[in-house]
Structure formats: structure tokens, C-alpha cells
Amino acid sequence: MPSRLPAPKPVSGRLPVWSNGPVIDVRTITDEEIPAYVAAMRTGFAGHADEEAIEVARPSIDPDRTLAAFDGRQVVGTARAFASDMTIPGDRTIPVAGVTNVTVLPTHRRRGLLTEMMRQQLDDVVARGEPLAVLIAAEAPIYGRFGYGAAVWRATLRVDSRAAAFAHPVPARTLEMVDLPTMRTVAPSVFEASRAGRPGALARSEGMWDRRCGVRAAAEELAELRKRFHVLARDDAGTIDGYMSYDHRGEWDGMRPNGTLVVRELCAASPDAAAALWHHALTMDWCVRVEADDRPVDDGLPWLLRDQRQVVTTDVTDFVWVRVLDVPAALSARGYGSTDRLVIEVDDRFRPDLGGRVVLDASPVGATCEPTTEAPDLTLDAAHLGAIYLGGTPLSRIAAAGRVREHTPGAVARADRLFLHSPAPWCSTWF
């Protein structure tokens, strides 16, 4: 096997990968290169791209924010970013770069292409002034070395609906079955209202809504979307404050129904709407169980039922990873659970220029954060700052693994009181 060169400094986007191999160009793409980019990206995710798939993807691709690794004329690596915003603690939002489409062809793995694409991408995000980059990791070990930390977790729930009696009367709501075009019209405003107090919720662009509602979708996607049912919840004033999309997997055990209702999305802007929609799901004829992916880890469903044990969490896994790129701006932007002053040292091995010491003066009503030369109260990796940023991961849990250096006794516990947030971070949007 050829010997691998030491990690080179990027020069004009050209990366010498192997000592006796080719020179790989890592650069942004042109409009004309979008088809090759999409084809390579789909191959990297073990899929195929036809003309339809390319045209469906095209509107979401900004060539100025889309990187590809070229081996000659062949695209062998891909990475893309888009501008968005995310809810953070304190009922606020912050600009983020949504990172997606990150792949390397199987023929070009372990050559440093991903590292170079990540380096160039983070350079661009920093230059654009976006304090955070966020992504969904296909594999957990990949992104920690680039300073990303798992900040949002997702749960999969399973309920035996035959035994899921509600503990209290269900709030009054008028429910209405609607089609996809109606969902495209009404769902965005409900979603926006629902994400206001939930850290980790990512804004959905018009293009995202078009894709979710079948306005712009490949035939295979559209076929799946058309299998779904959609129901709206209206309050006494007629205001839509919740919706649910679900599939019905019909099965029979002889002449006895044994179906499963699969919740694809349940979005509620009020607890009453959530209760009414869950009741609708759990009392569906011909269904004996309900399954729901992509739920928050602190979902209130168990507390709606007389027997909480009927709600079984079958899986909890990381979902959205956060990379803090502007520490003072990011820490100044969010709200906090206590009043304190903490000097934090961030060890950023991938981008040392983004690390260093900051002093955080924080309270529930606001915060300031700026560079300092004061002695630190604690030292943590950039990835661990990303993990705690949205308030769902206690720093004490990371410290228990020996990954935090506490210089001032009690500093980790103080950081927990500052950073932890309820409700837990949740993102229901795949990107």
C-alpha cells in the first residue's frame, strides 16, 4: 500500500493525497457540474441518481456552498451547506449552516478527502459569519474530530394502543382529514409556532416544504407520500394548532385486526393539540399499536396515559451534531438557567484559531461572552461545547468520562446549571 503523506496545508484547494497517487481538486462546483455532483452523492449513500433525482435536487443546491472532490473530471467526494436558523435556549434563534450531502466514493476512502472538504467548508462558514454549523451524522465516529458534538437526541416510541387509556379527558379539538396540497398551505405556520420554545428545531425552507408535501419530489418519494394520511387539529376558535401525518400498516390475524399506525410527524403548537392528536392515533380502528420515530426524548405522551408503561422507548440515538465556530457570538446568543460568571477554555484541535479562553457572564435574561486571558474555570474540547450548547447534554456526564478538566472546584456543576434546558433539544427535520 502506498505510504500516506502528512496532512498537508491546503493550497488553492489542491490536495496531494497519496505520495504516488493523483492530485485531487477540492473546490466549489459550477451549475454544469450539479448532475455529476448529485450522481456521486447518491452513490456515496449507496443509491443511484437518474435525471428525475437530479432535477429534484437541483433547486436546493447553491454551487457557491457546494464542494466536490475531483479526481480528474470525476466527482469522488461531496459536501454541501445551506443557510438556516435554529431555535436555541431562551426562545431565541441563531443563524446556522446546515451541512449535508457529505460523502466520499468507496474507491477513494481513507485518503484525506473528507478532512479537506470539512476544512474548506468550515472556512467558508466562518467567513459568512454563521456562528454554528449543524449536521446529521450517518456514522457517529466521523465528525467529533472536526469539532462537532452530538447535541440533539431522538427517541423511537411504541405503544400498545389497546391498553393506552388516557388518564384525563382529552381536550376538545376539531379534527379534519386533509390532502397534501392543504398540508403545504397550512403546516408551515403550525410548525413555526411549535418550534419557538424547542431548542434544536431547524427552520424549514420553502424548498423543504415542497419536498415534504410532494410539490417537488421524485416519483418514488411521491409514491410514499401518497400512502400517508394527514389530520389537522383546530381549537374552539377554529385556529389550526397541530397536525399529524401517519401511515396505516394494515395486518390481520385471521379475522382480527392487527394493524400498526406509524406516526411520521406529530407537530403541535399547544399541549392540548398534542393530546388530541395522540388520542386520535391511539384510538384508530384496526390498529393495535402505534409507532413513532423522531420523537423528543422528553415526549409528554407517557404522562397522558393512565399506564405510562404502555409507552415503550425502543431506541434513543444521537441525531443533530453542533459545531460552534464563533464561541463569543454563540454563547452570547442563548439564554441560561442561572446567573453566573464562568471562564471557559475551548480546546479546538481542528481549528485552533477558533479556540481559546472566554469569559461568560450569563443570566436567564441575557449574556455576554468575550475573549479573556483570565485563568480558566474549566477546559473542554470544541466538540463537547457543541454537545452542551443546546442544553440537552449535561457537562457533568462528559466530565464523568474524564473528558473535561475542572480547574475551579464546582465549575462543572455550575456549567450544568447554566447550560441545561427544558424542554430537551429536538429536531424533527431531516436535512
Coordinates of C-alpha atoms in Angstrom, one line a residue:
M1 CA 0.0 0.0 0.0
P2 CA 1.3 3.5 -0.8
S3 CA 2.6 5.5 2.2
R4 CA 0.3 8.3 3.3
L5 CA 1.7 11.8 3.3
P6 CA 1.5 14.0 6.5
A7 CA -1.6 16.2 6.5
P8 CA -0.8 19.0 4.0
K9 CA -1.8 22.6 4.3
P10 CA -4.4 23.3 1.6
V11 CA -3.0 25.3 -1.3
S12 CA -5.6 26.6 -3.8
G13 CA -7.9 23.7 -3.0
R14 CA -5.4 21.1 -4.3
L15 CA -4.8 18.2 -2.0
P16 CA -1.9 15.8 -2.6
V17 CA -3.5 12.7 -1.3
W18 CA -1.0 9.8 -1.8
S19 CA 2.7 10.0 -2.3
N20 CA 2.4 8.2 -5.6
G21 CA -1.2 9.0 -6.4
P22 CA -3.1 11.7 -8.1
V23 CA -3.7 15.3 -7.1
I24 CA -7.3 15.7 -6.0
D25 CA -9.0 19.1 -6.5
V26 CA -11.4 20.1 -3.8
R27 CA -13.4 23.1 -4.8
T28 CA -16.9 24.6 -5.2
I29 CA -18.9 23.3 -8.2
T30 CA -20.4 25.1 -11.2
D31 CA -24.0 24.8 -12.3
E32 CA -22.9 22.5 -15.1
E33 CA -21.4 20.1 -12.5
I34 CA -24.6 19.6 -10.5
P35 CA -25.6 16.4 -12.3
A36 CA -22.2 14.8 -11.6
Y37 CA -22.3 16.1 -8.0
V38 CA -25.8 14.6 -7.4
A39 CA -24.8 11.3 -9.0
A40 CA -21.6 11.0 -6.8
M41 CA -23.5 12.0 -3.7
R42 CA -26.2 9.4 -4.3
T43 CA -23.5 6.7 -5.0
G44 CA -21.8 7.7 -1.7
F45 CA -25.1 6.9 0.1
A46 CA -25.4 3.6 -1.7
G47 CA -28.0 4.8 -4.1
H48 CA -28.5 5.8 -7.8
A49 CA -29.4 9.1 -9.5
D50 CA -31.5 9.4 -12.6
E51 CA -32.5 12.5 -14.4
E52 CA -35.5 13.0 -12.2
A53 CA -33.5 12.7 -9.0
I54 CA -31.0 15.3 -10.3
E55 CA -33.7 17.8 -11.2
V56 CA -35.5 17.3 -7.9
A57 CA -32.2 18.1 -6.0
R58 CA -31.1 20.9 -8.3
P59 CA -33.1 23.8 -6.6
S60 CA -31.6 23.1 -3.2
I61 CA -28.0 23.2 -4.4
D62 CA -26.2 26.5 -4.2
P63 CA -23.0 26.0 -6.1
D64 CA -21.2 28.6 -4.0
R65 CA -21.8 26.5 -0.9
T66 CA -21.3 23.1 -2.6
L67 CA -17.9 21.4 -2.5
A68 CA -16.7 18.4 -4.5
A69 CA -13.5 16.5 -4.7
F70 CA -12.4 15.9 -8.3
D71 CA -10.2 13.1 -9.4
G72 CA -9.6 14.4 -12.9
R73 CA -13.1 15.1 -14.1
Q74 CA -14.8 12.5 -11.8
V75 CA -16.5 13.7 -8.7
V76 CA -15.3 11.5 -5.9
G77 CA -16.4 13.4 -2.8
T78 CA -19.3 15.8 -1.9
A79 CA -20.3 18.2 0.8
R80 CA -22.9 21.0 0.8
A81 CA -24.1 23.7 3.2
F82 CA -27.2 25.9 3.3
A83 CA -28.2 28.9 5.4
S84 CA -30.9 28.4 8.0
D85 CA -31.6 29.2 11.6
M86 CA -32.1 27.1 14.7
T87 CA -34.0 27.6 17.9
I88 CA -31.7 27.9 21.0
P89 CA -32.4 28.1 24.7
G90 CA -34.2 31.3 25.7
D91 CA -36.8 31.1 23.0
R92 CA -34.3 32.6 20.5
T93 CA -32.9 31.6 17.2
I94 CA -29.4 31.7 15.8
P95 CA -28.1 31.6 12.2
V96 CA -26.6 28.2 11.3
A97 CA -25.0 26.5 8.4
G98 CA -26.9 23.2 7.7
V99 CA -24.3 20.7 6.5
T100 CA -25.5 17.8 4.3
N101 CA -24.6 15.5 1.3
V102 CA -21.2 14.6 2.9
T103 CA -19.9 11.6 1.0
V104 CA -16.7 10.0 -0.4
L105 CA -16.9 7.3 -3.0
P106 CA -15.9 3.8 -1.8
T107 CA -12.9 3.9 -4.2
H108 CA -11.5 7.0 -2.6
R109 CA -11.9 6.4 1.1
R110 CA -9.1 7.0 3.7
R111 CA -7.2 9.5 1.5
G112 CA -8.0 12.7 3.5
L113 CA -10.7 14.0 1.1
L114 CA -13.3 14.3 3.9
T115 CA -10.8 16.3 6.1
E116 CA -10.1 18.7 3.3
M117 CA -13.8 19.2 2.5
M118 CA -14.5 19.8 6.1
R119 CA -11.7 22.3 6.4
Q120 CA -12.8 24.3 3.3
Q121 CA -16.4 24.2 4.4
L122 CA -15.7 25.5 7.9
D123 CA -13.5 28.2 6.4
D124 CA -16.5 29.3 4.3
V125 CA -19.0 29.1 7.2
V126 CA -16.7 31.3 9.4
A127 CA -16.3 33.8 6.5
R128 CA -20.1 34.0 6.2
G129 CA -20.4 34.9 9.9
E130 CA -22.6 31.9 10.8
P131 CA -21.8 31.0 14.5
L132 CA -22.8 27.4 14.2
A133 CA -22.7 24.5 11.7
V134 CA -25.1 21.6 12.2
L135 CA -25.4 18.2 10.6
I136 CA -26.9 14.7 10.9
A137 CA -24.2 12.1 11.2
A138 CA -24.6 9.0 9.2
E139 CA -22.0 7.4 11.4
A140 CA -21.2 8.6 15.0
P141 CA -17.4 8.4 14.9
I142 CA -16.9 10.7 11.9
Y143 CA -17.4 14.2 13.0
G144 CA -16.0 14.6 16.5
R145 CA -12.6 15.2 15.1
F146 CA -13.8 18.2 13.2
G147 CA -15.3 19.7 16.4
Y148 CA -18.9 18.6 16.1
G149 CA -20.7 17.3 19.2
A150 CA -23.9 15.3 19.5
A151 CA -26.4 17.9 20.8
V152 CA -29.9 16.6 19.8
W153 CA -31.1 13.1 20.5
R154 CA -34.2 11.3 19.1
A155 CA -36.4 8.6 20.5
T156 CA -38.5 5.9 18.9
L157 CA -41.7 5.1 20.8
R158 CA -44.0 2.1 20.6
V159 CA -47.4 1.9 22.3
D160 CA -49.9 -0.9 22.7
S161 CA -53.0 1.2 21.8
R162 CA -55.4 -1.5 23.2
A163 CA -54.1 -0.7 26.8
A164 CA -53.4 3.0 26.3
A165 CA -56.3 4.6 28.2
F166 CA -56.0 8.3 28.8
A167 CA -55.6 9.5 32.4
H168 CA -57.8 12.6 31.9
P169 CA -60.5 13.8 29.4
V170 CA -59.0 14.7 26.1
P171 CA -59.0 18.5 25.3
A172 CA -61.7 19.5 22.8
R173 CA -60.3 19.8 19.3
T174 CA -62.0 19.6 15.9
L175 CA -60.0 17.1 13.7
E176 CA -60.0 17.3 9.9
M177 CA -58.5 14.9 7.4
V178 CA -56.8 16.8 4.6
D179 CA -54.7 16.2 1.5
L180 CA -51.0 17.0 0.7
P181 CA -51.8 20.4 -1.1
T182 CA -53.7 21.5 2.0
M183 CA -50.8 20.5 4.2
R184 CA -48.4 22.5 2.1
T185 CA -50.6 25.6 2.8
V186 CA -51.3 25.2 6.5
A187 CA -48.5 23.1 8.0
P188 CA -45.6 25.7 7.8
S189 CA -47.2 28.2 10.2
V190 CA -48.1 25.5 12.7
F191 CA -44.5 24.2 12.6
E192 CA -43.1 27.7 13.1
A193 CA -45.3 28.2 16.1
S194 CA -44.3 24.8 17.5
R195 CA -40.6 25.3 17.3
A196 CA -40.4 28.6 19.2
G197 CA -39.6 27.0 22.6
R198 CA -37.8 23.9 21.5
P199 CA -34.0 24.2 21.1
G200 CA -32.6 22.3 18.2
A201 CA -35.6 22.9 15.9
L202 CA -34.4 23.9 12.4
A203 CA -36.3 26.3 10.2
R204 CA -37.8 24.7 7.1
S205 CA -37.3 26.4 3.8
E206 CA -39.9 26.7 1.1
G207 CA -38.0 24.0 -0.8
M208 CA -38.1 21.7 2.2
W209 CA -41.8 22.1 2.4
D210 CA -42.2 21.5 -1.3
R211 CA -40.3 18.2 -0.9
R212 CA -42.2 17.1 2.2
C213 CA -45.6 17.8 0.6
G214 CA -44.9 16.3 -2.8
V215 CA -44.7 19.6 -4.8
R216 CA -41.2 18.7 -5.8
A217 CA -40.4 15.1 -5.3
A218 CA -39.2 12.2 -7.3
A219 CA -41.7 9.5 -8.3
E220 CA -40.5 7.1 -5.7
E221 CA -40.8 9.7 -2.9
L222 CA -44.2 10.9 -4.2
A223 CA -45.5 7.3 -4.1
E224 CA -44.5 7.0 -0.4
L225 CA -46.0 10.4 0.4
R226 CA -49.3 9.4 -1.2
K227 CA -49.6 6.5 1.2
R228 CA -49.8 8.9 4.2
F229 CA -52.9 10.4 5.9
H230 CA -52.9 13.9 7.3
V231 CA -55.1 15.3 10.1
L232 CA -55.4 18.9 11.4
A233 CA -56.4 19.9 14.9
R234 CA -58.4 23.1 15.4
D235 CA -59.2 24.8 18.7
D236 CA -62.5 26.3 19.6
A237 CA -61.8 29.5 17.7
G238 CA -61.0 27.5 14.6
T239 CA -57.3 28.1 14.7
I240 CA -55.1 25.2 13.5
D241 CA -52.6 24.4 16.2
G242 CA -51.5 20.9 15.3
Y243 CA -51.2 18.3 12.6
M244 CA -50.2 14.7 12.2
S245 CA -49.1 12.7 9.2
Y246 CA -49.2 8.9 9.5
D247 CA -49.2 5.6 7.7
H248 CA -51.5 2.7 8.3
R249 CA -49.9 -0.7 8.0
G250 CA -52.9 -3.0 7.8
E251 CA -52.5 -6.5 9.0
W252 CA -54.9 -9.2 10.1
D253 CA -54.7 -12.1 12.5
G254 CA -57.4 -14.3 11.0
M255 CA -60.5 -12.1 11.3
R256 CA -58.9 -9.9 14.0
P257 CA -57.3 -6.6 13.1
N258 CA -53.6 -6.4 13.9
G259 CA -52.6 -3.1 12.2
T260 CA -50.0 -0.5 13.1
L261 CA -50.3 3.2 12.9
V262 CA -46.9 4.8 12.1
V263 CA -46.6 8.4 13.1
R264 CA -44.4 10.2 10.5
E265 CA -44.8 13.6 12.1
L266 CA -46.9 14.9 15.0
C267 CA -46.5 18.7 15.3
A268 CA -48.4 20.7 18.0
A269 CA -48.2 24.3 19.0
S270 CA -50.0 23.6 22.3
P271 CA -50.2 20.7 24.8
D272 CA -54.0 20.4 24.1
A273 CA -53.4 19.9 20.4
A274 CA -50.7 17.3 21.1
A275 CA -53.1 15.4 23.4
A276 CA -55.9 15.4 20.8
L277 CA -53.6 14.1 18.1
W278 CA -52.2 11.4 20.2
H279 CA -55.7 10.3 21.2
H280 CA -56.7 10.2 17.5
A281 CA -53.7 7.9 16.8
L282 CA -54.2 5.7 19.8
T283 CA -57.9 5.1 19.1
M284 CA -57.7 4.4 15.4
D285 CA -59.8 1.5 14.3
W286 CA -58.0 -1.6 13.0
C287 CA -54.7 -0.6 14.7
V288 CA -53.5 -2.3 17.9
R289 CA -50.2 -0.4 18.2
V290 CA -48.7 2.9 17.4
E291 CA -45.1 3.5 16.4
A292 CA -43.4 6.9 16.2
D293 CA -39.8 7.7 15.2
D294 CA -38.1 11.1 15.6
R295 CA -39.7 12.0 18.8
P296 CA -38.1 14.1 21.6
V297 CA -36.5 12.2 24.4
D298 CA -38.8 14.1 26.8
D299 CA -42.1 13.4 24.9
G300 CA -45.1 14.1 27.1
L301 CA -47.0 11.1 25.8
P302 CA -46.5 8.8 28.8
W303 CA -48.0 11.4 31.1
L304 CA -51.2 11.5 29.0
L305 CA -51.9 7.8 29.8
R306 CA -53.2 6.0 32.9
D307 CA -50.5 3.4 32.4
Q308 CA -47.2 5.1 31.4
R309 CA -45.6 1.7 30.9
Q310 CA -47.6 1.3 27.7
V311 CA -45.2 3.8 26.1
V312 CA -42.0 1.9 25.4
T313 CA -38.9 3.7 24.2
T314 CA -37.4 1.2 21.8
D315 CA -34.4 3.3 20.7
V316 CA -32.6 6.5 21.7
T317 CA -29.8 7.8 19.4
D318 CA -27.9 10.9 18.5
F319 CA -29.4 13.0 15.7
V320 CA -28.1 16.6 15.2
W321 CA -24.5 17.4 15.8
V322 CA -23.4 21.0 16.6
R323 CA -20.2 22.7 15.7
V324 CA -19.5 26.1 17.5
L325 CA -17.5 28.3 15.2
D326 CA -17.8 31.7 16.9
V327 CA -17.7 31.0 20.6
P328 CA -18.4 34.5 21.9
A329 CA -21.3 35.1 19.5
A330 CA -22.8 31.6 20.1
L331 CA -22.6 31.8 23.9
S332 CA -23.9 35.4 24.0
A333 CA -26.9 34.5 21.9
R334 CA -28.6 31.9 24.1
G335 CA -30.4 32.1 27.4
Y336 CA -29.2 30.4 30.6
G337 CA -30.8 28.7 33.6
S338 CA -28.9 30.6 36.3
T339 CA -26.8 33.7 36.9
D340 CA -23.1 33.1 37.0
R341 CA -19.7 34.1 35.6
L342 CA -17.5 31.3 34.2
V343 CA -14.2 31.3 32.4
I344 CA -14.2 28.6 29.7
E345 CA -11.2 27.4 27.8
V346 CA -12.1 25.7 24.5
D347 CA -9.5 23.3 23.0
D348 CA -10.1 23.3 19.3
R349 CA -7.7 20.9 17.7
F350 CA -9.1 21.1 14.2
R351 CA -9.3 24.9 14.1
P352 CA -7.0 26.2 16.9
D353 CA -7.7 29.8 15.8
L354 CA -11.4 29.3 16.9
G355 CA -10.5 28.1 20.4
G356 CA -9.1 29.9 23.4
R357 CA -10.5 31.3 26.6
V358 CA -13.7 33.3 27.0
V359 CA -15.5 34.8 30.0
L360 CA -19.2 34.1 30.1
D361 CA -21.4 36.4 32.1
A362 CA -24.8 34.8 32.0
S363 CA -28.3 35.1 33.4
P364 CA -31.8 34.0 32.4
V365 CA -32.4 37.4 30.8
G366 CA -29.2 37.6 28.8
A367 CA -25.5 37.0 28.5
T368 CA -22.2 38.5 27.3
C369 CA -19.2 36.5 26.2
E370 CA -15.8 37.7 25.2
P371 CA -12.2 36.6 24.9
T372 CA -10.1 36.8 28.1
T373 CA -6.7 36.0 29.5
E374 CA -8.0 35.0 32.9
A375 CA -7.3 31.6 34.3
P376 CA -10.0 29.1 33.2
D377 CA -12.6 27.5 35.5
L378 CA -12.8 24.6 33.1
T379 CA -11.3 23.3 29.8
L380 CA -13.3 21.3 27.3
D381 CA -13.0 20.2 23.7
A382 CA -14.8 22.1 20.9
A383 CA -16.9 19.0 20.2
H384 CA -18.1 19.0 23.9
L385 CA -19.0 22.6 23.7
G386 CA -21.2 21.7 20.7
A387 CA -22.7 18.8 22.7
I388 CA -23.8 21.0 25.6
Y389 CA -24.7 24.1 23.6
L390 CA -28.5 23.4 23.1
G391 CA -29.0 22.3 26.7
G392 CA -29.6 18.6 26.3
T393 CA -26.3 17.1 27.4
P394 CA -25.0 17.7 30.9
L395 CA -21.4 18.7 31.0
S396 CA -21.1 16.6 34.1
R397 CA -21.8 13.5 32.0
I398 CA -18.9 14.3 29.8
A399 CA -16.8 15.1 32.8
A400 CA -17.6 11.7 34.3
A401 CA -15.9 10.1 31.3
G402 CA -12.7 12.1 32.1
R403 CA -13.1 14.5 29.1
V404 CA -13.4 17.8 31.0
R405 CA -10.6 19.5 33.0
E406 CA -12.1 21.2 36.0
H407 CA -9.7 23.9 37.4
T408 CA -12.1 25.5 39.8
P409 CA -13.9 23.1 42.1
G410 CA -17.6 23.0 41.3
A411 CA -17.2 24.6 37.9
V412 CA -18.8 21.6 36.1
A413 CA -21.8 21.7 38.3
R414 CA -22.1 25.4 37.7
A415 CA -21.9 24.9 34.0
D416 CA -24.8 22.3 34.2
R417 CA -27.0 24.9 36.0
L418 CA -26.2 27.4 33.3
F419 CA -26.5 25.3 30.1
L420 CA -29.1 22.6 30.8
H421 CA -32.6 23.4 29.4
S422 CA -36.1 22.1 29.5
P423 CA -37.7 21.1 27.2
A424 CA -34.9 18.9 25.8
P425 CA -33.5 19.8 22.3
W426 CA -35.4 18.2 19.5
C427 CA -35.2 18.4 15.7
S428 CA -37.9 16.8 13.6
T429 CA -36.4 17.8 10.3
W430 CA -34.1 15.6 8.3
F431 CA -31.7 17.6 6.1

